[in-house]
mmCIF file of C-alpha atoms in Angstrom:
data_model
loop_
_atom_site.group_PDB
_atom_site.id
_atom_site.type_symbol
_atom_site.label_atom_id
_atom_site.label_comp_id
_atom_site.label_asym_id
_atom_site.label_seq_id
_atom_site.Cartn_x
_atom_site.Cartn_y
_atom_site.Cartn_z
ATOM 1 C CA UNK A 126 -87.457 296.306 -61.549
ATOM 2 C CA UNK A 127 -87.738 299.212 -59.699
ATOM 3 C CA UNK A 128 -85.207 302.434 -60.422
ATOM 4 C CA UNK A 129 -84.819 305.632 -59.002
ATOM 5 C CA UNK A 130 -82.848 308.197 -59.639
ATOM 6 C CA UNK A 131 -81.579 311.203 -57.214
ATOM 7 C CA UNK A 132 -78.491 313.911 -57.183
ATOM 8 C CA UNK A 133 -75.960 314.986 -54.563
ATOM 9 C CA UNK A 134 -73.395 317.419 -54.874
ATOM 10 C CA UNK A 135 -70.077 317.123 -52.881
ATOM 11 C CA UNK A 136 -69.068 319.269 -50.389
ATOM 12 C CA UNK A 137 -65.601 319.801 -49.643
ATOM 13 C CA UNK A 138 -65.489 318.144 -46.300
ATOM 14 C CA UNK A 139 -66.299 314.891 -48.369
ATOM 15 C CA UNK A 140 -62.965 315.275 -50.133
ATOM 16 C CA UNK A 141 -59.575 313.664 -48.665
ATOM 17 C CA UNK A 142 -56.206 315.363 -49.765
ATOM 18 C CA UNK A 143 -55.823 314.340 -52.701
ATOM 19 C CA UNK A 144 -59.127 315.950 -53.657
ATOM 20 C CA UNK A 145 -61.243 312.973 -54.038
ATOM 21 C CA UNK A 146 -64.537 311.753 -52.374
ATOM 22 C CA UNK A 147 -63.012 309.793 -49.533
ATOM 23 C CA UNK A 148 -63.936 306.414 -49.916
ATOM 24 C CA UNK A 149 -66.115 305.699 -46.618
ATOM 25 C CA UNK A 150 -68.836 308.753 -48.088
ATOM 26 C CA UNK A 151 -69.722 306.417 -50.837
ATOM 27 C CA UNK A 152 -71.913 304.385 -47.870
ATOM 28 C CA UNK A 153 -73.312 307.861 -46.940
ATOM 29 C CA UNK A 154 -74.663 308.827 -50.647
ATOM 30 C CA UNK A 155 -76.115 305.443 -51.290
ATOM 31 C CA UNK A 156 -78.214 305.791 -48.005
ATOM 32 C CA UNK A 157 -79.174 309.012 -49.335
ATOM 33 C CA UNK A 158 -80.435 306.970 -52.865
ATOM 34 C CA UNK A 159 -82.073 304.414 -50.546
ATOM 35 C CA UNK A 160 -84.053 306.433 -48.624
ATOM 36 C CA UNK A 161 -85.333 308.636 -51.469
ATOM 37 C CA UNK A 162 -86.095 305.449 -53.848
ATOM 38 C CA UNK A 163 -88.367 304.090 -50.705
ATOM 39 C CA UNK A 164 -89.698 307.947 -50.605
ATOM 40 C CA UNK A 165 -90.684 307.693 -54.083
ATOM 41 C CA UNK A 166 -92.410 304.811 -53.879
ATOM 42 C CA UNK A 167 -94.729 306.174 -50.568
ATOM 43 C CA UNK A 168 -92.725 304.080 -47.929
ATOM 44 C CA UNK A 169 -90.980 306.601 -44.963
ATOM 45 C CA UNK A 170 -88.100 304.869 -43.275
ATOM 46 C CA UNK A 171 -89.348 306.846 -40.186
ATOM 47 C CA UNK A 172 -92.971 305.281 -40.689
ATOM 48 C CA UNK A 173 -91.620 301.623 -40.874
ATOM 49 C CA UNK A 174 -89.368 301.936 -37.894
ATOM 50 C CA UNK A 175 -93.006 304.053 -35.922
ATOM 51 C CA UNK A 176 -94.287 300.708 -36.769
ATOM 52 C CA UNK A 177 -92.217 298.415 -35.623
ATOM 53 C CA UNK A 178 -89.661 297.352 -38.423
ATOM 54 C CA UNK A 179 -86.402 298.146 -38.615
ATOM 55 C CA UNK A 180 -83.612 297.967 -41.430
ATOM 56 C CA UNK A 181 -80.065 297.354 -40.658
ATOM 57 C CA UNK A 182 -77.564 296.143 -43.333
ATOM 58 C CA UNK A 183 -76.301 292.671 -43.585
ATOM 59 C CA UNK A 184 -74.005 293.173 -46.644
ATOM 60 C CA UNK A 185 -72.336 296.061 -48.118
ATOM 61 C CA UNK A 186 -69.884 295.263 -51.722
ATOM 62 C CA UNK A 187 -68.285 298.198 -53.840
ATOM 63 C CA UNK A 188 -66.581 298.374 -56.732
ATOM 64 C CA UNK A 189 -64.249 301.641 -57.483
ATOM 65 C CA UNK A 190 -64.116 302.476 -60.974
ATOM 66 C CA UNK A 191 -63.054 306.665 -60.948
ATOM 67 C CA UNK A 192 -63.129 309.160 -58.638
ATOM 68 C CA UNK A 193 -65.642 312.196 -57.553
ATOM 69 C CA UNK A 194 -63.955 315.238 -57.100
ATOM 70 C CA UNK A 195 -65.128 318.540 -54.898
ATOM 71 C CA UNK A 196 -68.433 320.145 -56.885
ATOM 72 C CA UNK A 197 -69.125 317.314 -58.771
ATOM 73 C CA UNK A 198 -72.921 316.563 -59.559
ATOM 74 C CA UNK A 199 -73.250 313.140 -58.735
ATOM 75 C CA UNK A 200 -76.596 310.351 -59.941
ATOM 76 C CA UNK A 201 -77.603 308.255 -57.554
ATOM 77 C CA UNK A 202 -79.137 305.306 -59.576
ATOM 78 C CA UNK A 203 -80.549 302.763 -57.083
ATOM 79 C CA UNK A 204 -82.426 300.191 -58.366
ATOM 80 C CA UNK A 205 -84.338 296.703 -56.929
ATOM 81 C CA UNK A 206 -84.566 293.837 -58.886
ATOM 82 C CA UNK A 207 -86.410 291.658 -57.282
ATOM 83 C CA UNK A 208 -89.630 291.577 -54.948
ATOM 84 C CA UNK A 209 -88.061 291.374 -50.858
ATOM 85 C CA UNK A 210 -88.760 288.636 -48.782
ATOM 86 C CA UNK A 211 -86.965 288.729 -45.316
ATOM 87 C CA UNK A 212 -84.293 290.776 -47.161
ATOM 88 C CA UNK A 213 -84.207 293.465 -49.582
ATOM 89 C CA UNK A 214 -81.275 294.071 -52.258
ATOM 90 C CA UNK A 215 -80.205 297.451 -53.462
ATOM 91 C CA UNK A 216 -78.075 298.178 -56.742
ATOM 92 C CA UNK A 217 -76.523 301.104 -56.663
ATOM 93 C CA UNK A 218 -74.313 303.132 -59.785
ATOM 94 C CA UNK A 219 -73.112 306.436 -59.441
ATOM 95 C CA UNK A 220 -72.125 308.748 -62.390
ATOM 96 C CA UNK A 221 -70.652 312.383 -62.619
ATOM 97 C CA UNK A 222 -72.127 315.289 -64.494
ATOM 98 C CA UNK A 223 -70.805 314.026 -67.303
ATOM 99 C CA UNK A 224 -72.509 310.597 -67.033
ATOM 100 C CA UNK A 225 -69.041 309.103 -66.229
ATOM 101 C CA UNK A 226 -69.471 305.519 -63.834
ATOM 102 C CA UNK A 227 -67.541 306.064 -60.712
ATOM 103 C CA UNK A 228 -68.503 303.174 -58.891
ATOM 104 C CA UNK A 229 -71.030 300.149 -58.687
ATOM 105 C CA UNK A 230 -72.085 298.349 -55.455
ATOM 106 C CA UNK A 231 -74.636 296.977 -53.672
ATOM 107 C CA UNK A 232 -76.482 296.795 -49.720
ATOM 108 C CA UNK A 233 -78.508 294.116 -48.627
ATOM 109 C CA UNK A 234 -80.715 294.673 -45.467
ATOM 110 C CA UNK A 235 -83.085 292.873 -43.123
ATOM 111 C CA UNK A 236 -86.126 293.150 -41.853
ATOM 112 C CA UNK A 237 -86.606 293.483 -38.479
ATOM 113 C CA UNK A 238 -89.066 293.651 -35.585
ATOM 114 C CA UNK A 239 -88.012 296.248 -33.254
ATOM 115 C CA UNK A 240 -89.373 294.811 -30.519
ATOM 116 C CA UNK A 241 -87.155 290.914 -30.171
ATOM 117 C CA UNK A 242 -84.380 291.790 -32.830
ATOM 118 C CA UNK A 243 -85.672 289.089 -35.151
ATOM 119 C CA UNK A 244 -85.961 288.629 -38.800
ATOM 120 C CA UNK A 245 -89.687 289.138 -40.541
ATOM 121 C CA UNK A 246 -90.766 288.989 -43.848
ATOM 122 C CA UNK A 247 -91.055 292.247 -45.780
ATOM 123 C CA UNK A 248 -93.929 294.217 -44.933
ATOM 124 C CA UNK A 249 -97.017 293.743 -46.797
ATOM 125 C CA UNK A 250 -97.799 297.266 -47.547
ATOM 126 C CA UNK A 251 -93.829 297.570 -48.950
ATOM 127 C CA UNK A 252 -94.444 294.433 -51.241
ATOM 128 C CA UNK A 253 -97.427 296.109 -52.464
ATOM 129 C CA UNK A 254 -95.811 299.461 -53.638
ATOM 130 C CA UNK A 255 -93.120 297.358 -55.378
ATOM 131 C CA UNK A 256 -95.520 294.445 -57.209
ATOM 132 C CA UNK A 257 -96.553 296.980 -60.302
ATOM 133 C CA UNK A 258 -92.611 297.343 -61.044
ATOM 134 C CA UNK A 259 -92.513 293.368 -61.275
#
């Protein structure tokens, strides 16, 4: 398992009226933990797609637990469980600054080549980044 671990702090445009992060941000700040976990680990979304392989989602499930508010510190956790194949999961959780759960949900994306759209298997130098974690 792989788990990494990175902050955001919400602006006020990322509020609705009633003060709380709208809903649709949510997507926004666990992009945010996806790209940084991959970042971590040496592999640059830009890099991947320079080479060929693309990563659009397939699935996207949330659960709502509390809300974020305006100036709250949130934690990304984003976490992989398993080694990818033509697909890779991400867990997400995200907690306050005072380690409250606000929500729990997960993306699954596919790998693709760039050039005819198609499915491929992860990457080999990805599966190597992610084998000591397993």
């Amino acid at each position: 398992m792989f788990q990494s671990i990175t902050k955001i702090r919400v602006r006020y445009g990322e509020t609705d009226r009633m003060g709380y992060v709208y809903y649709g941000n949510y997507a926004t700040y666990f992009e945010v933990g996806r790209v940084e976990a991959l970042r971590e680990l040496g592999i640059s979304y830009k890099t991947m797609e320079d080479n060929g392989i693309a990563l659009p989602v397939l699935d996207f499930q949330i659960k709502y637990i509390k809300p974020g508010f305006y100036d709250d510190l949130l934690t990304v956790k984003t976490t992989i469980n398993e080694l990818p194949g033509a697909r890779i999961k991400f867990n997400y959780e995200i907690y306050n600054q005072h380690d409250v759960l606000l929500n729990q949900a997960s993306t699954t994306l596919v790998f693709v080549n760039t050039q005819n759209g198609r499915p491929v298997a992860a990457p080999d130098y990805i599966l190597e980044k992610l084998k000591r974690f397993f």
